[in-house]
Coordinates of C-alpha atoms and ligand atoms in Angstrom, one line a residue:
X1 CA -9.3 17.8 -12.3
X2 CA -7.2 18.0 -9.1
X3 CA -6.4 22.1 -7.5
X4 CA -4.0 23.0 -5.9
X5 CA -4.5 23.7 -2.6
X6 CA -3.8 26.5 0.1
X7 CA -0.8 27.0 2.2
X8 CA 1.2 25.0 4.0
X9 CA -0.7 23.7 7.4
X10 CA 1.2 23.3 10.9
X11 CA -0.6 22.0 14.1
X12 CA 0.7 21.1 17.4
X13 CA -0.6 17.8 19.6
X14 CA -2.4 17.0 16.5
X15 CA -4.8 13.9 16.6
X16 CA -4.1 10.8 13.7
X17 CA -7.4 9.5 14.4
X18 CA -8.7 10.3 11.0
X19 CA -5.2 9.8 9.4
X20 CA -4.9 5.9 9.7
X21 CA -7.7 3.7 8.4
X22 CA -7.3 1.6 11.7
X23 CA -8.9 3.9 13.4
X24 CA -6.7 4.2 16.0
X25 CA -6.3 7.2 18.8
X26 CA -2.4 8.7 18.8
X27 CA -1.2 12.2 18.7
X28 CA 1.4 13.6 16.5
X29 CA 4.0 16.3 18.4
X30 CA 3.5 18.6 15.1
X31 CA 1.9 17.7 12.4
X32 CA 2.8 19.7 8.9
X33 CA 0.9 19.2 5.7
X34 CA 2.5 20.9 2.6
X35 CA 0.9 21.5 -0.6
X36 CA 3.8 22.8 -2.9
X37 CA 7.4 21.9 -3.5
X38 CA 8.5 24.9 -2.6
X39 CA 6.7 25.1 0.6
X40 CA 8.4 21.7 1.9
X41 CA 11.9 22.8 0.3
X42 CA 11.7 26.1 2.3
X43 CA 10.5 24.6 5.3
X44 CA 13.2 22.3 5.8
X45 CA 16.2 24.7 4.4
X46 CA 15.8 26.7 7.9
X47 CA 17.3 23.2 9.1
X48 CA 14.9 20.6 10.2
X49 CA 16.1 18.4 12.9
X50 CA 14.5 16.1 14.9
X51 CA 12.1 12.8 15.1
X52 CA 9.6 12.9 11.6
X53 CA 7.6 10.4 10.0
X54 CA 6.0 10.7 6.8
X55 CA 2.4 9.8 6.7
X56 CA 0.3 9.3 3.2
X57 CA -3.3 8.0 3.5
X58 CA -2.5 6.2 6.7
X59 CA -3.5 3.1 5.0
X60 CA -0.6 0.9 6.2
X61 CA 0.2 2.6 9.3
X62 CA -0.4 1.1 12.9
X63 CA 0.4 3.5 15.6
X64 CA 1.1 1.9 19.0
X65 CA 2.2 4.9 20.9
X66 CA 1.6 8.5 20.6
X67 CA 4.2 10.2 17.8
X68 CA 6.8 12.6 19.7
X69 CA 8.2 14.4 16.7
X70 CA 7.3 16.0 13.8
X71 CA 4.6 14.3 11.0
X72 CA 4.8 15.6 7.6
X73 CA 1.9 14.9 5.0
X74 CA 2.0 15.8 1.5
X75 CA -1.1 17.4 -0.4
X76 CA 0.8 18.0 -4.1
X77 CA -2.4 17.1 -6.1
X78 CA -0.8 18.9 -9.3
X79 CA -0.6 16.1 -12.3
X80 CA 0.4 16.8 -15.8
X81 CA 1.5 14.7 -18.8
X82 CA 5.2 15.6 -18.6
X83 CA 5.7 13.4 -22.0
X84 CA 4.1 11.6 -24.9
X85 CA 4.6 9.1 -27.7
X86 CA 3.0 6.9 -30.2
X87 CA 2.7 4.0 -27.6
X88 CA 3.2 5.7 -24.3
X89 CA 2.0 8.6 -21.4
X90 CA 4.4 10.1 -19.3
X91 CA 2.2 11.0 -16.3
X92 CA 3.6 13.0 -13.3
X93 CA 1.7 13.2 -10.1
X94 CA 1.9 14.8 -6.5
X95 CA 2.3 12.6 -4.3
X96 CA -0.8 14.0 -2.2
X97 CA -3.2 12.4 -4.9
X98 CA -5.5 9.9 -3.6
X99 CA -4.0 6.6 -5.6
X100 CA -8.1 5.8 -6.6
X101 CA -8.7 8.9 -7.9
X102 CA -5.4 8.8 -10.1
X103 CA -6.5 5.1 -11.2
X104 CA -9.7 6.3 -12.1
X105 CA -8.6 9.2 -14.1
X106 CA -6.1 7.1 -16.2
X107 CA -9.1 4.5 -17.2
X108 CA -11.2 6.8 -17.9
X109 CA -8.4 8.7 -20.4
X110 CA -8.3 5.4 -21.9
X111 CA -4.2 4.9 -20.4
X112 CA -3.5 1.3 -19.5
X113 CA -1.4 0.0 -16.5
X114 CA -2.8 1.0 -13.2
X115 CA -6.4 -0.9 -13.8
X116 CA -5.5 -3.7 -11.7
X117 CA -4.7 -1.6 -8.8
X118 CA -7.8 0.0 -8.2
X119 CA -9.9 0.8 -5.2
X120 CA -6.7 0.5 -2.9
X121 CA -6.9 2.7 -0.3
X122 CA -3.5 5.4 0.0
X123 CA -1.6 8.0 -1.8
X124 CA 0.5 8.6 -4.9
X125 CA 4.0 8.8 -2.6
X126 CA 3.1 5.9 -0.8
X127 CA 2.5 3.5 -3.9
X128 CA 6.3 4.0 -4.7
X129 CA 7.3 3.5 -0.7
X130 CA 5.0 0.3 -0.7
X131 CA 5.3 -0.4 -4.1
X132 CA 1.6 -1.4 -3.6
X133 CA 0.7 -4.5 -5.5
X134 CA -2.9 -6.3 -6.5
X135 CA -4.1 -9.1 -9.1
X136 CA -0.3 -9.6 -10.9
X137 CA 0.5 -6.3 -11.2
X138 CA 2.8 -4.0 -9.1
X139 CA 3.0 -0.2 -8.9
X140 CA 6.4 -0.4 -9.2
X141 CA 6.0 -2.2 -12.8
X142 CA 4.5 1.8 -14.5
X143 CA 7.0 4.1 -12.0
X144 CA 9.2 5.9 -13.9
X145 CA 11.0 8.2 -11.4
X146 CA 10.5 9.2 -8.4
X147 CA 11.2 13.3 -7.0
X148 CA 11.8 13.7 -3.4
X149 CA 13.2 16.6 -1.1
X150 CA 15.9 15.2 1.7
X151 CA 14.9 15.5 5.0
X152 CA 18.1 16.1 6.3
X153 CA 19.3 19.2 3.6
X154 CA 16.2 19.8 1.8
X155 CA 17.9 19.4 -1.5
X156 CA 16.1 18.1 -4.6
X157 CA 16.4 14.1 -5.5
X158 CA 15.6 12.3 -8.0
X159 CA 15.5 8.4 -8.3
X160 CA 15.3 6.4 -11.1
X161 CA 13.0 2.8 -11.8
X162 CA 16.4 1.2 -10.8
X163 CA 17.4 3.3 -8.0
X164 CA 13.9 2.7 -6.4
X165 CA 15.1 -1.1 -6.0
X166 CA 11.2 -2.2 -5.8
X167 CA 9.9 -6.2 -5.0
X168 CA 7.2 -7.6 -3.6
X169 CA 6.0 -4.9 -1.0
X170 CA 9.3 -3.3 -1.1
X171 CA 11.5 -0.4 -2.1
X172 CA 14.8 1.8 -1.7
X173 CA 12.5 3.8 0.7
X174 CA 12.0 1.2 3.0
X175 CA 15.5 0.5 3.2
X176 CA 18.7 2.4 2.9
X177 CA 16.0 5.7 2.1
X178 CA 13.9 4.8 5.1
X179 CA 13.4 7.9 7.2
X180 CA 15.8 9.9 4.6
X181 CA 13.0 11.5 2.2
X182 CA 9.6 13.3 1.4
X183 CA 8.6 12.2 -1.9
X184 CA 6.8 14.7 -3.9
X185 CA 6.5 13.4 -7.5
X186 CA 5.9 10.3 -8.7
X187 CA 5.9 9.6 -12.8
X188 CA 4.3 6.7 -14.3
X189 CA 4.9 5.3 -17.7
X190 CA 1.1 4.4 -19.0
X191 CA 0.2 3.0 -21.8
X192 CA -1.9 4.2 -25.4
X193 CA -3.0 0.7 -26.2
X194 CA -3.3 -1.3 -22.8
X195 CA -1.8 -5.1 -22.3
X196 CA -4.6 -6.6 -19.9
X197 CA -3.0 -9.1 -16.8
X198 CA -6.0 -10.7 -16.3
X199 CA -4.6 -14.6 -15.0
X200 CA -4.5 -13.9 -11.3
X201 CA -7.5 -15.6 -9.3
X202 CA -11.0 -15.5 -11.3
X203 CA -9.9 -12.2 -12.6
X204 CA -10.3 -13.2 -16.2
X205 CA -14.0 -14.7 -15.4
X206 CA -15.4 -11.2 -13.9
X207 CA -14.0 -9.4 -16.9
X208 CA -15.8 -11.6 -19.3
X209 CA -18.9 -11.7 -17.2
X210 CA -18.8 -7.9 -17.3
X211 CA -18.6 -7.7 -21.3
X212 CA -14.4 -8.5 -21.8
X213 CA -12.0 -6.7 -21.6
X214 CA -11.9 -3.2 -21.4
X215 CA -9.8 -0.9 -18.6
X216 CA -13.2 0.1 -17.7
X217 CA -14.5 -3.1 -17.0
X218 CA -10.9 -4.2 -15.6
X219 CA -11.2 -2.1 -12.9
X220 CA -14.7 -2.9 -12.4
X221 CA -14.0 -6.2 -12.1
X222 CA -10.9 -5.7 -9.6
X223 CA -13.5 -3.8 -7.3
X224 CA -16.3 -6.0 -7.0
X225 CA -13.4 -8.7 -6.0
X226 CA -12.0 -6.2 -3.5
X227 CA -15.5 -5.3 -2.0
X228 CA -16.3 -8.7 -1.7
X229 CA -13.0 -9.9 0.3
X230 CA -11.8 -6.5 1.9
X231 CA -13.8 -4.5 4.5
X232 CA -14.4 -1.1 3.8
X233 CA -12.0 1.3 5.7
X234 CA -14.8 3.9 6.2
X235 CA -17.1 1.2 8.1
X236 CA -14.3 -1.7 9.4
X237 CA -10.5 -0.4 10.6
X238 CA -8.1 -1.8 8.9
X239 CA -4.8 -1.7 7.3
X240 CA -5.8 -3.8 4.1
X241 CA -3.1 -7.4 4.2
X242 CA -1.3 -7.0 7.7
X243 CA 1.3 -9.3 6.8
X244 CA 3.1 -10.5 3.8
X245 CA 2.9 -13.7 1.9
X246 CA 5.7 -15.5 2.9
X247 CA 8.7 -16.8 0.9
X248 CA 9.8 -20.4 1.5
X249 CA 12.2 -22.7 -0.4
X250 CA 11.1 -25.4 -2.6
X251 CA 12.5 -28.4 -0.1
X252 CA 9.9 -26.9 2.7
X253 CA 7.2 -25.7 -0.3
X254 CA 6.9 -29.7 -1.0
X255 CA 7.0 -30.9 2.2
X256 CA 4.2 -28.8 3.3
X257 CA 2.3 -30.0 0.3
X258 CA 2.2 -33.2 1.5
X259 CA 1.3 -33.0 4.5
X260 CA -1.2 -30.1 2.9
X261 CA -2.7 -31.0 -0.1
X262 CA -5.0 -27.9 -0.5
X263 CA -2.0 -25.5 0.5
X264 CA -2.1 -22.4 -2.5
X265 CA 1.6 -22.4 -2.9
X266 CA 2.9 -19.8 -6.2
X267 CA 6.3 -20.8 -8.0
X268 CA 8.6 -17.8 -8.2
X269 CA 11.1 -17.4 -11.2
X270 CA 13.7 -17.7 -9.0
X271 CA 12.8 -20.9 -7.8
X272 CA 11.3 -20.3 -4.3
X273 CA 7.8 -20.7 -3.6
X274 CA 5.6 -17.7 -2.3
X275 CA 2.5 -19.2 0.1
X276 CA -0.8 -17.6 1.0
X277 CA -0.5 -16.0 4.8
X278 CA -4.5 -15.7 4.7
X279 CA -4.6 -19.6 3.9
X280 CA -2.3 -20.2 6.9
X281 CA -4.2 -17.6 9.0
X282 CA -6.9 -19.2 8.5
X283 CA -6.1 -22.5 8.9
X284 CA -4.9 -21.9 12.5
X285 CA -8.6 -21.0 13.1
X286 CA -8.7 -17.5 13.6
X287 CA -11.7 -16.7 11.3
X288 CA -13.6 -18.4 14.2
X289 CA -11.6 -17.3 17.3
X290 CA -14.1 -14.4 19.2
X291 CA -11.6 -11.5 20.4
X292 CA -13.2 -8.4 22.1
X293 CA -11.1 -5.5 19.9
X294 CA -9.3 -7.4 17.1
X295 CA -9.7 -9.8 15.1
X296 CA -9.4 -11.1 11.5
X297 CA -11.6 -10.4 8.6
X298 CA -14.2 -13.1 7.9
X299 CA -13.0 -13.0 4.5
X300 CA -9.5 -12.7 4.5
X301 CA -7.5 -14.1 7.4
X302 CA -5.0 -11.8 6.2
X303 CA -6.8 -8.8 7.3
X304 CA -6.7 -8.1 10.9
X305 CA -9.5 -5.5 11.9
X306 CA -10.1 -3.0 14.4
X307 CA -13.8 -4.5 16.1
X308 CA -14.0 -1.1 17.6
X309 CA -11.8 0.6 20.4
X310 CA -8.9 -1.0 19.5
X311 CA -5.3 0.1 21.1
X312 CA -2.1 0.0 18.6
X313 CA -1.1 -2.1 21.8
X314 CA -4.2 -4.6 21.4
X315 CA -3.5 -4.6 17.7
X316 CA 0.4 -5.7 18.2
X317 CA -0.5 -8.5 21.0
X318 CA -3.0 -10.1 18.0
X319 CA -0.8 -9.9 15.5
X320 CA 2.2 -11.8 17.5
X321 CA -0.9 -14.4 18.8
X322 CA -0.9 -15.0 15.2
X323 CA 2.7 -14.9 14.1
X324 CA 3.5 -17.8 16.8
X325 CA 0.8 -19.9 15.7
X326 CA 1.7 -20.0 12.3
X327 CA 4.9 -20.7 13.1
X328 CA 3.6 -23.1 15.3
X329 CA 1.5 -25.1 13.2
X330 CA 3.7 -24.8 9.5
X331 CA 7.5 -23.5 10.9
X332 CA 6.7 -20.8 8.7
X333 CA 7.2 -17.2 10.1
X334 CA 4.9 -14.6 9.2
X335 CA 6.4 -11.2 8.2
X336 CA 4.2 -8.0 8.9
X337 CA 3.5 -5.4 6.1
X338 CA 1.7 -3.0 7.9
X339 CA 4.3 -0.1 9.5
X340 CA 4.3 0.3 13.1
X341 CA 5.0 3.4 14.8
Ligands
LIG1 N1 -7.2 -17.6 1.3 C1 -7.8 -18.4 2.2 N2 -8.3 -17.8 3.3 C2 -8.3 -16.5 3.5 C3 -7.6 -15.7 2.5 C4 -7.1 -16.2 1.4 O1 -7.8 -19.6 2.1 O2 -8.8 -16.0 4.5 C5 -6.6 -18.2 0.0 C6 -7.5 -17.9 -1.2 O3 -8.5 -18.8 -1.4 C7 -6.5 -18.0 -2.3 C8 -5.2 -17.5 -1.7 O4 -5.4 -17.7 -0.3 O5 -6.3 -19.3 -2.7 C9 -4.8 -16.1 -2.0 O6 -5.8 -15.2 -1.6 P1 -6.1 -13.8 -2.3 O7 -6.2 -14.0 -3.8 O8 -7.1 -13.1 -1.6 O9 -4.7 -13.0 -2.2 P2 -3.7 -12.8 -1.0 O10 -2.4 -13.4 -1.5 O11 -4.3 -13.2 0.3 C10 -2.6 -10.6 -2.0 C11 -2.3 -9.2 -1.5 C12 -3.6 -8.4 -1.5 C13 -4.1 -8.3 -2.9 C14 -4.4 -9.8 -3.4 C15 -4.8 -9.8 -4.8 C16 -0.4 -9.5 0.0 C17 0.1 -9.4 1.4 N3 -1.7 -9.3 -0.2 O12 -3.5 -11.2 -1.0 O13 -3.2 -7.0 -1.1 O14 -5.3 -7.6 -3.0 O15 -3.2 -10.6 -3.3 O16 -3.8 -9.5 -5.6 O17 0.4 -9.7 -1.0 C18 -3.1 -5.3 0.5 O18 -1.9 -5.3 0.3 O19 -3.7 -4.6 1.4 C19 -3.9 -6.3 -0.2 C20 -5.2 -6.5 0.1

């Protein structure tokens, strides 16, 4: 299903405009796009140094100034079954695959687990970087491992689930990893006879409307939601959620509950209670507020969208408008998830 590609691809004062769905004009220094192992492992074993990013689908990316280093983009679409029980699919995929194309090709092999995560715009290394997350379920949940060549000695690394440290929107690689890595492999654990997380939202409701469920009709389901809250990154810029649901303690979770009844507020098993950023968003009337460049999605407060000639600049002076409003109005501060460069 997925070729590999040609050789490795170097440019110089290279334009990101097609490589962020913001749609946003910056220009990358160099801009290297491997397509093997090999290729990336030789590359940096003549001794990289310097200022590098590593870019996936650009689907969380806001650039605010142009990129003075090196950019390196993985296209390793190789994907074989590396293993294989009774119960379970070891599946191991470069991490240039588009992450829809990999969630369609598992449904349609009838291999349960990444259902719920379709139709979100990105690659295969990034999933494990952002451990994307959608309707209960978490890419982190099916990662097995992780392989990555270090930026700094080009030698081989391997991470574990546990090593990968993943939570909400979070992983080793946007920690103490940040910066340190180009991931190359990612293997996910997949499953024969398919579990179906179907309690978040009206998830369940779609599925039975659609027939019950079924992976296929799972992720049919999860798209029609997403098409009908999300804009469309080839017609709207975007970067999908902006910011993060934040995290408050119970004390403040119940006070804000009485002084806002309708607040959606989510117990956490550790006690703390996460709260909808889109609800808050939108509360502070945003939806309504008419801004010449950005704005947010009439949809999903949570969305911020490029109207059309947007700076990364323009983006960033939004996005703080918002912050300080929300913190304004609830005392709650507004974290973003979108990475800005
Ligand atoms: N809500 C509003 N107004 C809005 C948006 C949301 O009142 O403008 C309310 C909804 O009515 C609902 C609650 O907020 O009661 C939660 O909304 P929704 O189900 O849309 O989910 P979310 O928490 O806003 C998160 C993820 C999305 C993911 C959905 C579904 C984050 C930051 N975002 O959004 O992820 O698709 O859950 O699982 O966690 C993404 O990361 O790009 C993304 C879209």
């Amino acid at each position: 299903m997925f070729n590999k590609t040609n050789r490795m691809k170097h440019y110089r004062n290279y334009s990101l405009l097609k490589h962020n769905t913001f749609g946003i004009e910056a220009v990358a220094g160099e801009y290297v796009d491997f397509s093997t192992e090999l290729e990336v492992s030789e590359y940096l074993s003549k001794g990289f140094s310097g200022n590098s990013f590593v870019i996936g689908g650009g689907s969380n990316l806001l650039f605010v100034n142009d990129f003075d280093g090196t950019i390196f983009h993985s296209s390793i679409k190789d994907m074989e079954v590396v293993e294989e029980s009774e119960n379970d699919v070891l599946l191991r995929v470069g991490s240039g695959v588009n992450w829809d194309s990999l969630v369609a090709y598992t449904v349609d092999k009838g291999w349960g687990g990444l259902e719920n995560l379709s139709a979100i715009p990105g690659e295969v290394g990034a999933s494990a970087v952002q451990n994307v997350g959608a309707y209960g379920v978490e890419a982190g949940d099916l990662i097995e491992k992780v392989e990555a060549i270090s930026l700094k000695d080009a030698s081989k690394k391997v991470f574990s689930h546990d090593d990968c440290e993943f939570a909400y929107r979070h992983s080793v690689f946007k920690a103490k990893e940040k910066g340190c890595n180009l991931i190359t492999f990612v293997t996910y654990r997949l499953k024969k006879f398919p579990s179906f997380k179907l309690e978040y939202g009206n998830l369940k409701d779609k599925v039975n409307e659609l027939g019950g469920a079924t992976l296929h009709n799972v992720r049919r389901a999860v798209c029609e939601i997403r098409d009908a809250k999300l804009p469309n990154p080839d017609k709207i810029g975007s970067a999908g959620s902006f910011f993060m649901n934040p995290v408050v303690v119970a004390d403040v979770a119940e006070k804000l509950k009485k002084e806002y009844p309708t607040m959606p507020q989510y117990a956490l098993s550790c006690g703390n209670v996460k709260l909808s950023a889109g609800w808050l968003i939108e509360q502070c009337g945003w939806k309504n507020k008419p801004h010449e460049h950005v704005g947010v999605y009439e949809f999903q407060a949570l969305v911020v969208i490029n109207r059309g000639g947007a700076t990364g600049k323009d983006v960033i002076e939004f996005a703080q408008a918002v912050v300080d409003s929300v913190k304004d109005k609830f005392g709650v501060e507004l974290r973003m998830e979108v990475n800005t460069i």
